[in-house]
XYZ file of C-alpha atoms in Angstrom:
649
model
C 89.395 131.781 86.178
C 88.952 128.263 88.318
C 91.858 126.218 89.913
C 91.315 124.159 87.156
C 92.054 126.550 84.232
C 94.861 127.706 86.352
C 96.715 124.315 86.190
C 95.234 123.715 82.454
C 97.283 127.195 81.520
C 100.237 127.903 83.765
C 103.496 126.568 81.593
C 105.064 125.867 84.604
C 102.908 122.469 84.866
C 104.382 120.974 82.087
C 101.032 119.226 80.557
C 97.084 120.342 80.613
C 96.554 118.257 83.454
C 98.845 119.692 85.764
C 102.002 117.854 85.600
C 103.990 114.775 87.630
C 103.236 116.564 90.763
C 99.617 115.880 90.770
C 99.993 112.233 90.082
C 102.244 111.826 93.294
C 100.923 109.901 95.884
C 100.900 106.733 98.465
C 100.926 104.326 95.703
C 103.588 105.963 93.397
C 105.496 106.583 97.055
C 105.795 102.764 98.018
C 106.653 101.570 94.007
C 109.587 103.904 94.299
C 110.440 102.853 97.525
C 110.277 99.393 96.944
C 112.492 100.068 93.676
C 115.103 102.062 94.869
C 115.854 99.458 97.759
C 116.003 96.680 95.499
C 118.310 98.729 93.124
C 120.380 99.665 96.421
C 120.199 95.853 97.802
C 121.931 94.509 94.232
C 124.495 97.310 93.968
C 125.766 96.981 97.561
C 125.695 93.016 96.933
C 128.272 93.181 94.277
C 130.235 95.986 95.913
C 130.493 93.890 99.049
C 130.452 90.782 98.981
C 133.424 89.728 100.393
C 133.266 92.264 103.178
C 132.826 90.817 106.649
C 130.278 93.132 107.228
C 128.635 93.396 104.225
C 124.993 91.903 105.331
C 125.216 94.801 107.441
C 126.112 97.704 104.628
C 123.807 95.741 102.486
C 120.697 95.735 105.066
C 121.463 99.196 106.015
C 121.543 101.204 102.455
C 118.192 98.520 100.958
C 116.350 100.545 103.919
C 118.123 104.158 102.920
C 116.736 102.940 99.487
C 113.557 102.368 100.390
C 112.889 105.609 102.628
C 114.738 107.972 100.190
C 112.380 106.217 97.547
C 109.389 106.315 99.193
C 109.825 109.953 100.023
C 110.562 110.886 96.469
C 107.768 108.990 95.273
C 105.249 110.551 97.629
C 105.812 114.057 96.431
C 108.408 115.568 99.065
C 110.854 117.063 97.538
C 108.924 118.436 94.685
C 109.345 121.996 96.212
C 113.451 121.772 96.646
C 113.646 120.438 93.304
C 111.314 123.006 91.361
C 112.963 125.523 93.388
C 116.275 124.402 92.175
C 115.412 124.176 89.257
C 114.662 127.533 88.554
C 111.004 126.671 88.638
C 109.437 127.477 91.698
C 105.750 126.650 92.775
C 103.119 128.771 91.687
C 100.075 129.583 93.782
C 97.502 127.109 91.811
C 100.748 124.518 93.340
C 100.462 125.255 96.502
C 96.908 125.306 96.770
C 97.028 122.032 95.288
C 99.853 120.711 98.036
C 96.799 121.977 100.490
C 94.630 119.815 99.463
C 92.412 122.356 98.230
C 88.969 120.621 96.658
C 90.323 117.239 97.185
C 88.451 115.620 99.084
C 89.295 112.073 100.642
C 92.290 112.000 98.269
C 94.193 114.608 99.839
C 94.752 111.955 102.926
C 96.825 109.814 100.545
C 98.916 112.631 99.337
C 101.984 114.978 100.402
C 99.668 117.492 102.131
C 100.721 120.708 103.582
C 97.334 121.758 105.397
C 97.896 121.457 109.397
C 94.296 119.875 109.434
C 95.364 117.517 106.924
C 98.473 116.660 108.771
C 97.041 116.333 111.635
C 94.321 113.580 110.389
C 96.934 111.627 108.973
C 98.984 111.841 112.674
C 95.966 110.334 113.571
C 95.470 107.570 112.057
C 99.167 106.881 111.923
C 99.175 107.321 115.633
C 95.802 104.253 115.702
C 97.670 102.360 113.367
C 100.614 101.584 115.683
C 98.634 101.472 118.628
C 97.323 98.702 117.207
C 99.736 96.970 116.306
C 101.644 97.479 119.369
C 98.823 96.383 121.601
C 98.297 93.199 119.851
C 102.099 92.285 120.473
C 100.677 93.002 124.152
C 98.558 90.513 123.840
C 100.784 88.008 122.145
C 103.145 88.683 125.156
C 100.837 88.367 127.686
C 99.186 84.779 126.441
C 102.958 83.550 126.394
C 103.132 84.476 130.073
C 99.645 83.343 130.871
C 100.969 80.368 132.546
C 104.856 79.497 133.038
C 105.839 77.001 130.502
C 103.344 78.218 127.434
C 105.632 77.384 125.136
C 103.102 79.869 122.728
C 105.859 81.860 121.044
C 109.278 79.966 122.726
C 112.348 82.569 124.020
C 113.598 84.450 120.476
C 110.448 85.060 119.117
C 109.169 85.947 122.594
C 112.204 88.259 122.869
C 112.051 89.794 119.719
C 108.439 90.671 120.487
C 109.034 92.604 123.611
C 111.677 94.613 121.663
C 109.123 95.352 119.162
C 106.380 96.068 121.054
C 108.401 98.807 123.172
C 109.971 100.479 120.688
C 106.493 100.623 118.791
C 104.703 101.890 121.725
C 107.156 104.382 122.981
C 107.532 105.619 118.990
C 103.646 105.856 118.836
C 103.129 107.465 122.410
C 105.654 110.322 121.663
C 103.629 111.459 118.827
C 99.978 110.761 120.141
C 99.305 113.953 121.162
C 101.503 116.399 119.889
C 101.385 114.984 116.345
C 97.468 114.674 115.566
C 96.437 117.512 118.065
C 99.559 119.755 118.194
C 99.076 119.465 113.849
C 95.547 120.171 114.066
C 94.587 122.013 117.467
C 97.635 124.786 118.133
C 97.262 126.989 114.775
C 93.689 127.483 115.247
C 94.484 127.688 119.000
C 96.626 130.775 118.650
C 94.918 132.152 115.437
C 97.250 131.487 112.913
C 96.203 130.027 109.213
C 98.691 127.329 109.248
C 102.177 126.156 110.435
C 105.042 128.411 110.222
C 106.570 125.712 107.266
C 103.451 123.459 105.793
C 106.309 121.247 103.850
C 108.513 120.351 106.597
C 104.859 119.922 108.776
C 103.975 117.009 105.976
C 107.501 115.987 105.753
C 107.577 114.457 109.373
C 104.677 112.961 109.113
C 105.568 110.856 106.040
C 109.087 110.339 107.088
C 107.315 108.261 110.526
C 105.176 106.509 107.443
C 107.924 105.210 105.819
C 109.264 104.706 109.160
C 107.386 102.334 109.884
C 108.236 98.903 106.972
C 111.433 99.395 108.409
C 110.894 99.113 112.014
C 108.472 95.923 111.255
C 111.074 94.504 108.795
C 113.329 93.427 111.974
C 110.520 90.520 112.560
C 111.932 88.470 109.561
C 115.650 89.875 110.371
C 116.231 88.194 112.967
C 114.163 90.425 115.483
C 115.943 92.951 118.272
C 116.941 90.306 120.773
C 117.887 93.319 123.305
C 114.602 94.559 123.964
C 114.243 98.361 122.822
C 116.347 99.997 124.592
C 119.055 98.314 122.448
C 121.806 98.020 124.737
C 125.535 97.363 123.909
C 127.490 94.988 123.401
C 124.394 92.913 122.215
C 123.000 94.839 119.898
C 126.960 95.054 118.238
C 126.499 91.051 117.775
C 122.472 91.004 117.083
C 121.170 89.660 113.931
C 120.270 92.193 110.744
C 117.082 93.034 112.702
C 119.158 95.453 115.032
C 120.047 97.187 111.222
C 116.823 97.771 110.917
C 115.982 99.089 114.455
C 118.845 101.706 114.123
C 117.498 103.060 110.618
C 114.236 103.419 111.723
C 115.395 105.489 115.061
C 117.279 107.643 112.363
C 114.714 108.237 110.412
C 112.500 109.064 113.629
C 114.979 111.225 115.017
C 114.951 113.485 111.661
C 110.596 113.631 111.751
C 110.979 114.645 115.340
C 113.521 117.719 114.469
C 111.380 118.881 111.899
C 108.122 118.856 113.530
C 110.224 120.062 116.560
C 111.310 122.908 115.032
C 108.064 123.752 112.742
C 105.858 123.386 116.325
C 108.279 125.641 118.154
C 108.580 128.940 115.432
C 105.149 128.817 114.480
C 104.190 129.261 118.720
C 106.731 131.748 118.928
C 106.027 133.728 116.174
C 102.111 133.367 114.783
C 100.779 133.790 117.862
C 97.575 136.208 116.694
C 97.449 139.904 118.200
C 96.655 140.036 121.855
C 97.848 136.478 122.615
C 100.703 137.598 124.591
C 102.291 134.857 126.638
C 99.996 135.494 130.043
C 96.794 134.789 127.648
C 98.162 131.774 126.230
C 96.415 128.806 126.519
C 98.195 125.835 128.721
C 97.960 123.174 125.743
C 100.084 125.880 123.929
C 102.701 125.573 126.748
C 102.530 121.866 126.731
C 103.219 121.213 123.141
C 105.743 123.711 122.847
C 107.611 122.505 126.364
C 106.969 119.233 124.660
C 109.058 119.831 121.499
C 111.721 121.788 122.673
C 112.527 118.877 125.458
C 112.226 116.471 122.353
C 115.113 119.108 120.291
C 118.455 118.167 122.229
C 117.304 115.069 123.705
C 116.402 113.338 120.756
C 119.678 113.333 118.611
C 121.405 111.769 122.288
C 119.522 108.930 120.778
C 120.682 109.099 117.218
C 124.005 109.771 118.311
C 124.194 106.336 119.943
C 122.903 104.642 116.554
C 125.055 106.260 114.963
C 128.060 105.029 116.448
C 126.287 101.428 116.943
C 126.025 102.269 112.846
C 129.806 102.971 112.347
C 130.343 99.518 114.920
C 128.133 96.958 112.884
C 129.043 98.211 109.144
C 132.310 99.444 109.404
C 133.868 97.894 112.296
C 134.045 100.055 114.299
C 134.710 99.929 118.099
C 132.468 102.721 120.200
C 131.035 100.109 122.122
C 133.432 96.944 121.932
C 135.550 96.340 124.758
C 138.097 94.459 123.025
C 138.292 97.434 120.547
C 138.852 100.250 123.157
C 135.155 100.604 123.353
C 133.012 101.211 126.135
C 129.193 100.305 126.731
C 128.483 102.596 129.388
C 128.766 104.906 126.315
C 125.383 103.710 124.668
C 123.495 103.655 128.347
C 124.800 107.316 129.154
C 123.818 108.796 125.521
C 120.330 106.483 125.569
C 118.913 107.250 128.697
C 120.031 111.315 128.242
C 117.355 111.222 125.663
C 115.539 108.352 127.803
C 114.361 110.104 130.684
C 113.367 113.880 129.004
C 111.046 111.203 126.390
C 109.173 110.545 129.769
C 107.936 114.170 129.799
C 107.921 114.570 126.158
C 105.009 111.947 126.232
C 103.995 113.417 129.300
C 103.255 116.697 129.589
C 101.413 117.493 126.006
C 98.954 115.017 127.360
C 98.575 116.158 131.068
C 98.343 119.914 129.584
C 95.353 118.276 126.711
C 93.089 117.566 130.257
C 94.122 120.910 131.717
C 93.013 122.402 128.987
C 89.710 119.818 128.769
C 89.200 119.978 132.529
C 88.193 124.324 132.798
C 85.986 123.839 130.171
C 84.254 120.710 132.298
C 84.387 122.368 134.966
C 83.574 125.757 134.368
C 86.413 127.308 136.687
C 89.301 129.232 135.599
C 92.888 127.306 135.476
C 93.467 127.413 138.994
C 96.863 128.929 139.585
C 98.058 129.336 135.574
C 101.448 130.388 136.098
C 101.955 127.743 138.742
C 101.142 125.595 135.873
C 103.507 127.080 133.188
C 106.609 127.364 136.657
C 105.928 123.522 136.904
C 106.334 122.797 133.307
C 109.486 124.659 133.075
C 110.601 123.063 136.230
C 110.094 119.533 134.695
C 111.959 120.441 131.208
C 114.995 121.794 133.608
C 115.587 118.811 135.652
C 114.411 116.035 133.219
C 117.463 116.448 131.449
C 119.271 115.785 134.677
C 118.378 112.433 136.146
C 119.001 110.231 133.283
C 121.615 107.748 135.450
C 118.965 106.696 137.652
C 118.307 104.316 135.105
C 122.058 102.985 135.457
C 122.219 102.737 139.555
C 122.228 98.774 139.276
C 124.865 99.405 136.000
C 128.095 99.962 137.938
C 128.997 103.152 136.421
C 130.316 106.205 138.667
C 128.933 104.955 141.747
C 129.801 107.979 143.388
C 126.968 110.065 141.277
C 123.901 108.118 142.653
C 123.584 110.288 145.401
C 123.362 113.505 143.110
C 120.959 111.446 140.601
C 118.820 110.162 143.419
C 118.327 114.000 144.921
C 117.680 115.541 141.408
C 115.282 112.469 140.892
C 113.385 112.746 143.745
C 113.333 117.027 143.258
C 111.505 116.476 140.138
C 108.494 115.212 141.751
C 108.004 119.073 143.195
C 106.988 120.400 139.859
C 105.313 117.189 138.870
C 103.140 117.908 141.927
C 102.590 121.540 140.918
C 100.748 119.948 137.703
C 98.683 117.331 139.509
C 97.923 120.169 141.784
C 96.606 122.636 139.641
C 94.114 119.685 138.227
C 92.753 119.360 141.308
C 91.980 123.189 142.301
C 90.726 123.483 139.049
C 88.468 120.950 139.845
C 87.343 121.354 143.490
C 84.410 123.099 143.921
C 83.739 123.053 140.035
C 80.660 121.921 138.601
C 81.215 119.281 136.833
C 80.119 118.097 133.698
C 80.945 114.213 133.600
C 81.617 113.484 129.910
C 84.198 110.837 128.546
C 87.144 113.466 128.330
C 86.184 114.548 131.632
C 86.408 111.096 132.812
C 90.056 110.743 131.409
C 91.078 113.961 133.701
C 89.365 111.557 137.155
C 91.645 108.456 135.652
C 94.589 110.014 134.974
C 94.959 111.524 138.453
C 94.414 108.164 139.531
C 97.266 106.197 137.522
C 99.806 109.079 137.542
C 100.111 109.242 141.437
C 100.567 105.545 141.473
C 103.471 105.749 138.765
C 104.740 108.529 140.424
C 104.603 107.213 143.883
C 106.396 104.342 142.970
C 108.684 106.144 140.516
C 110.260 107.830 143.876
C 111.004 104.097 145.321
C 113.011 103.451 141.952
C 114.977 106.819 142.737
C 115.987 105.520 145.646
C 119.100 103.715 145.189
C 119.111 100.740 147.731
C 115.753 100.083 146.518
C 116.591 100.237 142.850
C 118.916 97.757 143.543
C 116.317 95.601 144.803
C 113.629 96.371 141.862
C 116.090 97.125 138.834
C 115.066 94.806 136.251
C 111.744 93.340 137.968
C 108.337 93.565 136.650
C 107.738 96.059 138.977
C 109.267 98.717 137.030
C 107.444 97.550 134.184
C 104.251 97.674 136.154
C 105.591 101.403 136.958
C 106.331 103.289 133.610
C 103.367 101.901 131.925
C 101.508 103.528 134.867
C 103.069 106.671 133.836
C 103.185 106.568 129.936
C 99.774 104.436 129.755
C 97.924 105.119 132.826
C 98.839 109.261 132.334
C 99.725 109.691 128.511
C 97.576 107.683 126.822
C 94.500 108.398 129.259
C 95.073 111.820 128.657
C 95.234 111.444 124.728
C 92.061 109.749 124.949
C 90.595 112.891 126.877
C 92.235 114.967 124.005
C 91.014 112.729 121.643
C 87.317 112.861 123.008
C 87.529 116.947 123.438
C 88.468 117.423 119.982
C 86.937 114.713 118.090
C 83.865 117.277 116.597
C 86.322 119.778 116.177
C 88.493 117.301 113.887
C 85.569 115.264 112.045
C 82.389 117.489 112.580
C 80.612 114.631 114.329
C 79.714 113.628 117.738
C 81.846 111.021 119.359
C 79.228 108.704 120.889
C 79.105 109.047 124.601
C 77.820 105.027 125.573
C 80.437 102.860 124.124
C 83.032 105.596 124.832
C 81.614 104.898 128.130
C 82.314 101.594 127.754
C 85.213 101.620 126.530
C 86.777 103.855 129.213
C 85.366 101.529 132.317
C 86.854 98.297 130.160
C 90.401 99.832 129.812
C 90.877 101.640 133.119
C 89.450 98.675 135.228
C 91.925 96.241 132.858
C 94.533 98.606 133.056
C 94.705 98.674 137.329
C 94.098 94.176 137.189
C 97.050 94.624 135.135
C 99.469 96.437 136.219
C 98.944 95.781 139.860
C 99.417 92.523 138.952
C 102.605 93.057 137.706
C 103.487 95.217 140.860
C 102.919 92.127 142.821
C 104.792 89.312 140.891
C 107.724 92.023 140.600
C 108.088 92.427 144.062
C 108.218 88.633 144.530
C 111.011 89.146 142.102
C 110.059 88.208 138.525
C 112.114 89.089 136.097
C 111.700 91.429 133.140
C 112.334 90.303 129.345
C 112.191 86.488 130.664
C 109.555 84.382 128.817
C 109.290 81.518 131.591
C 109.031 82.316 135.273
C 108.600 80.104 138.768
C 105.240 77.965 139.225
C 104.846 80.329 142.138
C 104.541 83.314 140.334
C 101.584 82.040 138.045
C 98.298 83.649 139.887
C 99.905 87.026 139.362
C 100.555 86.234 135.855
C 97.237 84.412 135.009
C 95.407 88.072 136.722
C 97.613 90.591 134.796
C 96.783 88.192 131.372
C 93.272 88.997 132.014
C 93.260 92.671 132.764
C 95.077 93.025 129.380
C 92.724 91.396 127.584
C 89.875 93.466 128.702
C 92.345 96.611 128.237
C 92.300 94.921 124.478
C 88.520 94.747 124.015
C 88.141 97.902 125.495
C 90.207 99.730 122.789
C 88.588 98.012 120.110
C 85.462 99.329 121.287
C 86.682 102.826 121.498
C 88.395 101.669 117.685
C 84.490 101.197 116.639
C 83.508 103.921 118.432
C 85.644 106.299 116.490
C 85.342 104.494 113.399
C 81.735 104.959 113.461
C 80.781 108.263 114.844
C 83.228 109.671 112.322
C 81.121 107.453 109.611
C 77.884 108.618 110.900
C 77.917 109.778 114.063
C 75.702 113.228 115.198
C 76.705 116.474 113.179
C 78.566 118.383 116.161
C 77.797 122.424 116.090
C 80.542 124.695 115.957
C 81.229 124.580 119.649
C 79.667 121.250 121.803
C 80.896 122.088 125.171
C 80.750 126.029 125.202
C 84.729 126.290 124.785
C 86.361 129.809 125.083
C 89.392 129.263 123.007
C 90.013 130.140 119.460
C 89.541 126.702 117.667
C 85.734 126.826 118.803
C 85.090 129.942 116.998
C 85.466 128.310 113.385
C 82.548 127.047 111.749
C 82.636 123.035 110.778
C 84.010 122.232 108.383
C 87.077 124.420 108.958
C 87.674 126.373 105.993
C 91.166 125.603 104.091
C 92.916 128.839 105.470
C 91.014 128.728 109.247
C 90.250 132.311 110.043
C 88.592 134.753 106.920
C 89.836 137.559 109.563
C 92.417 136.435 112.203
C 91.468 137.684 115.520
C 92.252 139.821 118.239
C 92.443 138.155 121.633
C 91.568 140.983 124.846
C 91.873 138.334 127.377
C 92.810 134.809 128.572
C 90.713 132.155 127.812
C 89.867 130.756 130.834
C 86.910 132.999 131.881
C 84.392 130.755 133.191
C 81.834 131.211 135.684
C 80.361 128.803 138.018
C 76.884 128.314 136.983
C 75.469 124.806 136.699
C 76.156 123.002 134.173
C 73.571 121.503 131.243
C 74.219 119.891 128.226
C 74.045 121.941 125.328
C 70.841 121.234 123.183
C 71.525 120.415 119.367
C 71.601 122.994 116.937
C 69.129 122.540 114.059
C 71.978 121.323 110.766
C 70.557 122.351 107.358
C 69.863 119.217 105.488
C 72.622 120.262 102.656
C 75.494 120.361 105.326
C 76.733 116.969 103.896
C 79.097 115.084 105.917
C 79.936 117.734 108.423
C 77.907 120.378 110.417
C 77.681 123.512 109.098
C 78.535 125.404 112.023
C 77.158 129.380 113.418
C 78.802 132.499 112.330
C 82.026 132.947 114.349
C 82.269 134.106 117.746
C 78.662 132.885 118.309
C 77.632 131.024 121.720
C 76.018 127.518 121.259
C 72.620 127.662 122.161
C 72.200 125.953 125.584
C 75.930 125.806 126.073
C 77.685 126.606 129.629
C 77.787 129.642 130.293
């Protein structure tokens, strides 16, 4: 009997072609989205209309409408209510909520696979991205010269609240979204996640994230920036409504991936991977998550309470209420500061993990590695008032902060070290993920150099609020995060889409963004120091060379993603069939043929050592296996366990 019959004849459907379930998808997701908020927006209209805060109640439940809508429309909570209903899935259901036989379609759909999942990160993660960088742009021809007048102060403000909050959202889940989705259960030779639902779950909960976040443009913007400090954000327009729902809705995706990521590691680990011969992306993601698990709801705390201020008068952060604002800095910044290394460290782990393989050396020093990734999670949650020095609040703690600040550099070092002994003496094979590895060791000891001169409190006092500490975390969450999700991205890009990433304009691309990136932010370091303000749309004629560089560097930072946007775009389309392992990889997600089948391993395997046991032969490109002319769209792959021919050795 096919799939087919089996939906055509299981009573449980409910009709011969297979029920409501099946007819779920994006479509039917936003139409009951888009009904259930206007249903919500008229009943809270009438209910309060004479209520002084009833713009507020009536903005915030239109947006519960729409994301409770959206979500029911899409198809996830078909499972809770079929279970409660005292008809649970069948197996012909769940192969269906794989994806199984599909095709494109299942991208559109409430899919459980961890492949699936991890596509759709993907593109999620490209989508804002974009649209974050071109706020960048819009940002940086305002302050191209010092009286543009281009976008004029609120619309200028708004932006920069925007962008932020969409870059910081998108570079949280860059890498442990698409790669930690797709990567990890083959990885640790597992078939799937330890809960497929909840995996799909977060993923469209940051989808219909995102109309909300974007619907603060015509609200009135975020006039606070996106850190959304207090009291301003109690008096801000309806836009702050809709920045606080979509950091609630955020928050939830994050605790369900957090928690999926976490119990499948520590239980579906295959037999032999003990925790000695696990591999360091494994430790990243997970370190990742579980640094994400108590310091996101901090965050969602503080909307919470900015919630219970703006719709139900409440007083949390109102002075003339009893309130107090150091309340929203202190419960921000405890999840501010851990977010730093919950961007960080999946991505510095992805070139670890890229750079052996390059190399052809061992992880030099492997639990020095894991000790400095445990140090980081341990004192990350314990510098988060460093951020407040210039704030006023319990001066007598900056000495503490500043010495737990400036100890956290130790086991940053201990990662930046391992890179390089993994390195020296390697022979290298210079490919575009390689490449990352060179430009991320670059960037990060310039953010973290000057990170250490922020710790420092007479110097904070000096720098707090200057363009030089813009100049320095986008150093650190550009110049090291996103560089090393680009590596990732290059590594695993066969793995993910059975072609070939094409080496010239990723080339290209990479010398375009680095070289814009540096004219940038240097630039920034420079009018910063000369004491340019952050957040402030027009600045002193004196300040206008530094401004007129950094304007340039970003744009060549913005033509140099769109080439890497093309690149993708069309070596996925029709790039090179990629074998079953390019670049002679010794872990586990090499070892399945492209495409991956639907449950990854036909026999999960046994794992007798680490996999980090590379020699030091020279290195030659592997030569292209022959791809039988039926493989389709994707290469065919050798049998499992195979060695490319011509691979490293």
């Amino acid at each position: 009997m096919t799939t087919a019959d089996v939906y055509k004849t299981d009573p449980l459907h409910g009709s011969p072609n297979g029920g409501v379930m099946r007819r779920l998808n994006m479509g039917t997701g936003v139409i009951a989205g888009v009904v259930l908020a206007v249903a919500a927006n008229q009943l809270l209209k009438h209910l309060t209309k004479d209520h002084v805060h009833g713009p507020d109640a009536r903005a915030m439940f239109t947006m519960v409408g729409w994301a409770v809508g959206f979500m029911l429309g899409i198809g996830a909570f078909t499972g809770p209510f079929r279970w409660l209903s005292g008809r649970d899935l069948t197996h012909a259901d769940e192969l269906f909520l794989a994806g199984k036989d599909q095709g494109v379609s299942r991208y559109f759909r409430f899919t459980t696979d961890h492949k699936v999942v991890g596509i759709q990160y993907l593109v999620l993660v490209m989508v804002m991205l974009g649209a974050g960088g071109s706020m960048a742009m819009l940002i940086r021809t305002d302050l191209i010269s010092p009286n543009t007048g281009f976008l004029g102060p609120q619309t200028y403000n708004s932006l920069v609240g925007l962008h932020g909050l969409t870059m910081i959202l998108a570079t949280i889940i860059m890498v442990t979204g698409p790669f930690g989705n797709f990567v990890v259960p083959l990885m640790i030779g597992a078939r799937d996640m330890a809960f497929p639902r909840l995996n799909a779950l977060s993923l469209w909960l940051l989808v219909a994230m995102l109309p909300i976040l974007y619907s603060a443009a015509f609200l009135g913007g975020i006039p606070m920036g996106w850190v959304g400090y207090t009291p301003i954000a109690d008096q801000g327009p309806k836009g702050v409504d809709a920045y606080m729902m979509a950091i609630l809705v955020f928050a939830v995706s994050t605790a369900v991936a957090g928690m999926n990521i976490t119990t499948t590691i520590v239980t579906m680990r295959t037999r032999g991977m003990t925790w000695t011969r696990t591999p360091i992306f494994v430790y990243g993601v997970l370190a990742s998550v579980v640094l994400a698990l108590p310091a996101f709801p901090m965050f969602m705390a503080a909307e919470l309470l900015l919630l219970v201020d703006r719709v139900m008068g409440g007083g949390f952060y109102v002075s003339n209420r009893g309130g107090q604002p150091w309340l929203y800095q202190n419960l921000f910044w405890l999840m501010g500061h851990p977010e730093v290394y919950v961007i960080l460290i999946p991505a510095v782990t992805a070139l670890m993990e890229l750079t052996t393989v390059f190399a052809r050396k061992p992880l030099y020093s492997f639990r020095v590695a894991v000790l400095s990734i445990v140090g980081i999670v341990g004192l990350s949650v314990t510098v988060w008032a460093h951020h407040m020095f210039a704030s006023g609040w319990a001066p007598d703690l900056n000495g503490p902060f500043m010495l737990t600040t400036e100890m956290i550099s130790i086991p940053t070092g201990g990662l930046f070290l391992v890179i390089l002994g993994t390195m020296w003496r390697g022979r290298i094979w210079t490919t575009f993920p390689m490449m990352c590895t060179y430009a991320m060791l670059w960037n990060f000891i310039i953010g973290g150099i000057t990170g250490i001169y922020l710790s420092d409190v007479p110097l904070d006092y000096q720098l707090h609020g200057s363009m030089f500490v813009t100049a320095h975390f986008h150093y650190t969450l550009m110049g090291a995060g996103l560089t090393g999700a680009m590596g990732a991205l290059g590594y695993w890009f066969p793995k993910m889409t059975g072609r070939m990433l094409a080496s010239t304009p990723a080339f290209v691309s990479f010398w375009l963004v680095q070289i814009g990136f540096n004219v940038t932010f240097l630039g920034m370091f420079m009018v910063g120091l000369e004491g340019q303000p952050r957040r402030v749309v027009h600045y002193d004629a004196n300040l206008h060379t530094g401004n007129l560089i950094s304007t340039i560097g970003a744009y060549c930072i913005g033509v140099g993603m769109l080439v890497l946007l093309y690149d993708v775009i069309s070596s996925w389309r029709s790039g090179e069939l990629a074998p079953m392992n390019p670049w002679g990889a010794k872990t586990l997600e090499w070892t399945v043929p492209n495409p991956i089948p639907l449950e990854n391993f036909a026999v999960l395997p046994v794992v007798t050592e680490d996999a980090y046991g590379y020699g030091e032969e020279p290195v030659t490109a592997p030569e292209p296996e022959p791809v039988p002319a039926s493989a389709g769209a994707a290469a065919t792959g050798v049998d499992q366990g195979e060695r490319t021919p011509g691979a490293p050795a």
